[in-house]
Coordinates of C-alpha atoms in Angstrom, one line a residue:
Chain A
M1 CA 29.7 12.1 -7.8
I2 CA 26.3 13.6 -7.2
V3 CA 23.2 11.5 -7.7
R4 CA 19.6 12.6 -7.4
I5 CA 16.7 10.3 -6.6
L6 CA 13.7 12.1 -8.1
T7 CA 11.3 13.2 -5.4
E8 CA 13.8 12.5 -2.7
G9 CA 16.8 14.6 -3.1
Q10 CA 20.6 14.6 -3.8
Y11 CA 23.3 12.3 -2.4
R12 CA 27.1 12.2 -2.8
I13 CA 28.4 8.8 -3.7
E14 CA 31.9 7.2 -4.4
S15 CA 32.5 6.7 -8.1
S16 CA 33.1 3.0 -7.4
L17 CA 29.4 2.5 -6.5
F18 CA 28.5 3.6 -10.0
D19 CA 29.6 0.2 -11.5
R20 CA 27.1 -1.6 -9.1
L21 CA 24.3 0.9 -10.2
N22 CA 25.1 0.3 -13.8
A23 CA 24.8 -3.4 -13.4
L24 CA 21.4 -3.0 -11.7
D25 CA 20.4 -0.5 -14.5
N26 CA 21.2 -3.1 -17.2
A27 CA 19.0 -5.6 -15.4
I28 CA 16.2 -3.1 -15.0
V29 CA 16.2 -2.4 -18.8
E30 CA 15.9 -6.2 -19.4
A31 CA 13.0 -6.4 -16.9
V32 CA 11.2 -3.5 -18.7
A33 CA 11.8 -5.2 -22.0
A34 CA 10.4 -8.5 -20.7
G35 CA 7.4 -6.8 -19.1
D36 CA 8.4 -8.4 -15.8
E37 CA 6.9 -6.0 -13.3
E38 CA 7.8 -7.8 -10.1
R39 CA 11.4 -7.9 -11.2
F40 CA 11.4 -4.3 -12.2
R41 CA 10.1 -3.2 -8.8
T42 CA 12.6 -5.2 -6.9
L43 CA 15.5 -3.9 -9.0
L44 CA 14.4 -0.3 -8.8
A45 CA 14.1 -0.6 -5.1
E46 CA 17.6 -2.2 -4.9
L47 CA 19.1 0.5 -7.2
L48 CA 17.7 3.4 -5.0
D49 CA 18.6 1.6 -1.7
Q50 CA 22.2 1.3 -2.8
V51 CA 22.4 5.1 -3.2
R52 CA 20.5 5.8 0.1
R53 CA 22.7 3.2 1.9
H54 CA 26.1 4.3 0.5
G55 CA 25.5 7.9 -0.3
I56 CA 25.7 11.0 1.9
P57 CA 22.8 13.5 1.5
V58 CA 23.9 16.7 0.0
S59 CA 23.5 19.7 2.4
P60 CA 20.7 22.2 1.7
D61 CA 23.3 25.1 1.4
E62 CA 25.0 23.4 -1.5
F63 CA 23.8 24.2 -4.9
V64 CA 25.3 21.4 -7.1
E65 CA 24.1 20.0 -10.4
S66 CA 23.5 16.2 -10.3
D67 CA 25.7 14.0 -12.5
V68 CA 23.1 11.2 -12.5
I69 CA 19.4 11.4 -12.0
L70 CA 17.4 8.3 -10.8
P71 CA 13.6 7.8 -11.2
P72 CA 11.3 8.3 -8.2
P73 CA 10.8 5.2 -6.0
D74 CA 7.1 4.8 -7.1
T75 CA 7.9 4.6 -10.8
T76 CA 5.7 2.1 -12.5
I77 CA 7.0 -0.3 -15.3
E78 CA 4.6 1.6 -17.6
E79 CA 6.3 4.9 -16.9
A80 CA 9.7 3.4 -17.3
R81 CA 8.6 2.0 -20.6
Q82 CA 7.3 5.4 -21.6
L83 CA 10.8 6.8 -20.8
F84 CA 12.3 4.6 -23.4
V85 CA 9.8 5.6 -25.9
G86 CA 10.3 9.3 -25.4
D87 CA 7.6 10.6 -23.0
G88 CA 9.2 10.9 -19.7
L89 CA 8.0 11.4 -16.1
I90 CA 8.4 15.2 -16.1
P91 CA 5.5 16.9 -17.8
G92 CA 5.8 20.1 -19.7
Chain B
M1 CA 20.9 3.3 -23.2
G2 CA 19.8 2.4 -19.6
L3 CA 17.1 3.8 -17.5
I4 CA 19.7 5.9 -15.6
S5 CA 21.0 7.7 -18.6
R6 CA 17.6 8.2 -20.1
M7 CA 16.2 9.7 -16.8
T8 CA 19.3 12.0 -16.5
T9 CA 19.2 13.2 -20.1
F10 CA 15.4 13.8 -19.8
V11 CA 15.6 15.9 -16.7
K12 CA 18.7 18.0 -18.1
V13 CA 16.8 18.7 -21.3
K14 CA 13.8 20.0 -19.4
L15 CA 16.1 22.0 -17.2
S16 CA 18.1 23.6 -20.0
R17 CA 14.8 24.8 -21.5
L18 CA 13.8 26.4 -18.3
L19 CA 17.2 28.1 -17.9
D20 CA 17.2 29.5 -21.4
R21 CA 15.1 32.4 -20.3
V22 CA 18.0 33.9 -18.3
E23 CA 18.7 37.6 -19.0
D24 CA 20.0 40.0 -16.4
P25 CA 21.7 37.5 -14.0
R26 CA 20.7 39.6 -10.9
E27 CA 17.1 39.5 -12.1
T28 CA 17.4 35.9 -12.6
L29 CA 18.4 35.4 -8.9
D30 CA 15.3 37.4 -7.7
Y31 CA 13.1 35.6 -10.2
A32 CA 14.4 32.2 -9.2
Y33 CA 13.7 33.1 -5.5
E34 CA 10.1 34.2 -6.2
R35 CA 9.5 30.9 -8.0
Q36 CA 10.8 29.1 -5.0
L37 CA 8.5 30.8 -2.7
E38 CA 5.6 30.1 -5.0
L39 CA 6.6 26.4 -5.2
L40 CA 6.9 26.3 -1.4
Q41 CA 3.3 27.6 -1.2
Q42 CA 2.2 25.0 -3.7
V43 CA 3.7 22.2 -1.8
R44 CA 2.1 23.4 1.4
R45 CA -1.3 23.5 -0.4
G46 CA -0.6 20.1 -1.6
I47 CA 0.0 18.8 2.0
V48 CA -3.3 20.3 2.9
D49 CA -5.1 18.6 0.0
V50 CA -3.6 15.2 0.8
T51 CA -4.5 15.5 4.5
T52 CA -8.1 16.6 3.6
S53 CA -8.5 13.6 1.3
R54 CA -7.2 11.3 4.0
R55 CA -9.6 12.6 6.6
R56 CA -12.4 12.0 4.2
L57 CA -11.6 8.4 3.6
E58 CA -11.1 8.0 7.4
L59 CA -14.6 9.4 7.9
Q60 CA -16.1 7.0 5.3
R61 CA -14.3 4.1 7.0
A62 CA -15.9 5.1 10.4
K63 CA -19.3 5.3 8.7
L64 CA -19.0 1.9 7.2
Q65 CA -17.7 0.5 10.5
E66 CA -20.7 1.7 12.2
S67 CA -23.0 0.3 9.7
L68 CA -21.6 -3.2 10.3
D69 CA -23.4 -3.7 13.6
R70 CA -26.7 -2.3 12.1
M71 CA -26.6 -4.8 9.3
T72 CA -25.9 -7.7 11.6
E73 CA -28.9 -6.6 13.7
Q74 CA -31.1 -6.2 10.5
A75 CA -30.1 -9.8 9.6
R76 CA -31.0 -11.1 13.0
Q77 CA -34.4 -9.4 12.9
A78 CA -35.0 -10.7 9.5
L79 CA -34.2 -14.3 10.5
S80 CA -36.4 -14.1 13.5
A81 CA -39.2 -13.0 11.4
G82 CA -38.6 -15.9 9.1
R83 CA -37.3 -13.7 6.2
E84 CA -34.0 -15.6 5.2
D85 CA -34.0 -13.7 1.9
L86 CA -33.8 -10.4 3.8
A87 CA -31.2 -11.7 6.1
R88 CA -29.1 -12.9 3.3
L89 CA -29.3 -9.4 1.7
A90 CA -28.2 -7.7 4.9
L91 CA -25.3 -10.0 5.3
E92 CA -24.2 -9.6 1.8
R93 CA -24.1 -5.9 2.2
K94 CA -22.2 -6.3 5.4
A95 CA -19.6 -8.5 3.7
I96 CA -19.2 -6.0 1.0
A97 CA -18.9 -3.2 3.5
Q98 CA -16.1 -5.2 5.2
Q99 CA -14.3 -5.5 1.9
Q100 CA -14.7 -1.7 1.4
I101 CA -13.1 -1.1 4.8
A102 CA -10.1 -3.1 3.9
D103 CA -9.9 -1.3 0.6
L104 CA -10.1 2.1 2.4
D105 CA -7.4 1.0 4.8
R106 CA -5.0 0.5 1.8
Q107 CA -5.9 3.9 0.4
I108 CA -5.5 5.7 3.7
Q109 CA -2.1 4.2 3.9
T110 CA -1.2 5.3 0.4
L111 CA -2.2 8.9 1.4
E112 CA -0.3 8.9 4.6
Q113 CA 2.8 7.9 2.6
E114 CA 2.2 10.7 0.1
Q115 CA 1.7 13.1 3.0
A116 CA 5.0 12.1 4.6
K117 CA 6.8 12.4 1.2
L118 CA 5.4 15.9 0.7
E119 CA 6.2 17.0 4.2
Q120 CA 9.8 15.9 3.6
A121 CA 10.0 17.6 0.3
E122 CA 8.6 20.8 2.0
M123 CA 11.4 20.5 4.6
R124 CA 14.0 20.0 2.0
L125 CA 12.9 22.9 -0.2
R126 CA 12.4 25.3 2.8
A127 CA 16.0 24.7 3.8
K128 CA 17.2 25.1 0.3
V129 CA 15.2 28.3 -0.3
E130 CA 16.6 29.8 2.9
A131 CA 20.1 29.0 1.9
F132 CA 19.4 30.4 -1.6
R133 CA 18.2 33.7 -0.2
T134 CA 21.5 34.1 1.7
R135 CA 23.6 33.1 -1.2
K136 CA 21.6 35.4 -3.5
E137 CA 22.4 38.4 -1.4
V138 CA 26.1 37.5 -1.1
I139 CA 26.4 37.1 -5.0
K140 CA 24.6 40.4 -5.6
A141 CA 26.9 42.2 -3.2
Q142 CA 29.9 41.0 -5.2
Y143 CA 28.3 41.4 -8.6
S144 CA 31.1 43.4 -10.1
A145 CA 33.5 40.5 -9.4
A146 CA 34.2 38.3 -12.4
E147 CA 33.3 35.1 -10.6
A148 CA 29.8 36.3 -9.8
Q149 CA 28.3 35.1 -13.1
V150 CA 29.7 31.6 -12.5
K151 CA 28.2 31.6 -9.0
I152 CA 24.9 32.7 -10.3
N153 CA 24.8 29.9 -12.9
E154 CA 25.7 27.3 -10.3
A155 CA 23.2 28.6 -7.8
V156 CA 20.5 28.9 -10.3
T157 CA 21.1 25.5 -12.0
G158 CA 21.3 23.8 -8.6
I159 CA 18.1 25.3 -7.3
S160 CA 16.2 24.6 -10.6
E161 CA 16.9 21.1 -10.4
E162 CA 15.8 21.0 -6.8
M163 CA 12.5 22.8 -7.9
A164 CA 11.9 20.4 -10.7
D165 CA 12.3 17.6 -8.3
V166 CA 9.9 18.9 -5.6
G167 CA 7.5 19.9 -8.4
L168 CA 7.5 16.3 -9.5
A169 CA 6.9 15.0 -5.9
L170 CA 4.0 17.3 -5.7
E171 CA 2.5 16.4 -9.0
R172 CA 2.7 12.7 -8.2
A173 CA 1.0 13.2 -4.8
E174 CA -1.7 15.2 -6.4
Q175 CA -2.3 12.5 -9.1
K176 CA -2.7 9.8 -6.5
T177 CA -4.9 12.1 -4.3
E178 CA -7.3 12.9 -7.3
Q179 CA -7.7 9.2 -8.1
L180 CA -8.6 8.4 -4.5
Q181 CA -10.9 11.3 -4.3
A182 CA -12.9 10.2 -7.3
R183 CA -13.2 6.8 -5.6
A184 CA -14.2 8.4 -2.4
S185 CA -16.9 10.4 -4.2
A186 CA -18.3 7.2 -5.6
I187 CA -18.4 5.5 -2.1
D188 CA -20.1 8.7 -0.7
E189 CA -22.9 8.4 -3.2
L190 CA -23.3 4.7 -2.5
L191 CA -23.4 5.3 1.2
T192 CA -26.2 7.9 0.7
S193 CA -28.2 5.7 -1.6
G194 CA -27.6 2.6 0.5
A195 CA -26.8 0.6 -2.7
L196 CA -23.7 -0.9 -1.4
E197 CA -23.9 -4.0 -3.5
D198 CA -22.6 -2.1 -6.6
L199 CA -19.3 -1.4 -4.9
T200 CA -17.5 -4.5 -5.9
G201 CA -17.7 -3.6 -9.5
T202 CA -16.2 -0.1 -9.4
R203 CA -12.5 -0.8 -9.9
Q204 CA -11.5 -4.4 -9.9
D205 CA -11.1 -6.6 -12.9
V206 CA -13.3 -9.6 -13.6
V207 CA -11.2 -12.1 -11.6
E208 CA -10.9 -9.8 -8.6
R209 CA -14.8 -9.2 -8.8
E210 CA -15.5 -12.9 -9.0
L211 CA -13.1 -13.6 -6.0
A212 CA -14.7 -10.8 -4.0
R213 CA -18.2 -12.4 -4.7
I214 CA -17.0 -15.8 -3.6
S215 CA -15.7 -14.4 -0.4
V216 CA -18.9 -12.4 0.2
S217 CA -21.1 -15.5 -0.3
S218 CA -19.0 -17.7 2.0
S219 CA -19.0 -15.1 4.6
V220 CA -22.8 -14.7 4.3
E221 CA -23.3 -18.4 4.8
A222 CA -21.1 -18.6 7.8
E223 CA -22.8 -15.6 9.5
L224 CA -26.2 -16.9 8.7
A225 CA -25.4 -20.2 10.3
A226 CA -24.1 -18.4 13.4
L227 CA -27.2 -16.2 13.5
R228 CA -29.4 -19.2 13.3
Q229 CA -27.6 -20.9 16.2
Q230 CA -27.9 -17.8 18.3
L231 CA -31.6 -17.7 17.6
G232 CA -32.0 -21.3 18.4
Q233 CA -33.1 -22.1 14.8
G234 CA -32.0 -25.4 13.2
E235 CA -30.7 -25.6 9.6
S236 CA -33.8 -24.4 7.7
P237 CA -34.6 -26.0 4.5
K238 CA -33.2 -24.0 1.7
S239 CA -35.7 -21.7 0.4
L240 CA -36.1 -21.3 -3.3
P241 CA -33.2 -19.2 -4.5
E242 CA -33.8 -15.8 -5.9
G243 CA -32.7 -14.9 -9.4
G244 CA -29.0 -14.3 -9.7
Q245 CA -28.1 -16.1 -6.5
P246 CA -25.1 -18.4 -6.6

């Protein structure tokens, strides 16, 4: 499947990795709910790192839609919270 | 719903709105290509902006660095003349300038990171735009074929996502640069007016500010003692403290 890390680009990953990403995603939601910024940063970095480590960058001459889109690496906990409320990172 | 699905839905909704304006598919290809070239220009300008801001901060850092020696010399002269109050003032300013330098180092590092990110985004988009140009001509040449419409949709959707992504990288870099520029202007003003003592209050919270003050005053005492020793002066009896001194 195709995953995009916003502001970084697309990767092709094995579907099996997605379970791991989902587990991290659940933990991130908890960290945001608890307002635990330190934990949020660590988990987000881990989430993106999994994709960078195990994914293969999509070649520039491929035009494929991403199946999944991940937030940019410098996302703040405040921005993540906004995403749950409704105002996201992408303006306009 | 997790962060991943929120983010994915969010971007897809924005993109579907963008793609709604599609009419003649061949025009869409050309229009998309023009937009890509514009975005590429914007990213290049963004890189120039970030670089300019970084240079400005580096210049400020150099000026502050230069002023350190001058302030030490002022303190020494003041002490020789028996003006401990003036020596203290000069050393306080020096300690604050040193904190500013450390602060500027962090900001310069942030801008370096943003610059690297934008340069990567530019490279990525440039390769993508080049590939799109080739693809566009191929699709246009076979436009009568039934599959062309599908290919156009694929290519346009793919490139639109890429453009939204690079656009976001650009916007985030600009936001960070603007914040630092505002701060750089404040430092410029203070450098010109020489009122360095105000600087610790510009951004930090109360705790940070107090901690900065403690570190300033302990550094002042240490330097004062060192200067006295150099000048062969013993520990002078404490003069009456001025108002507001800790």
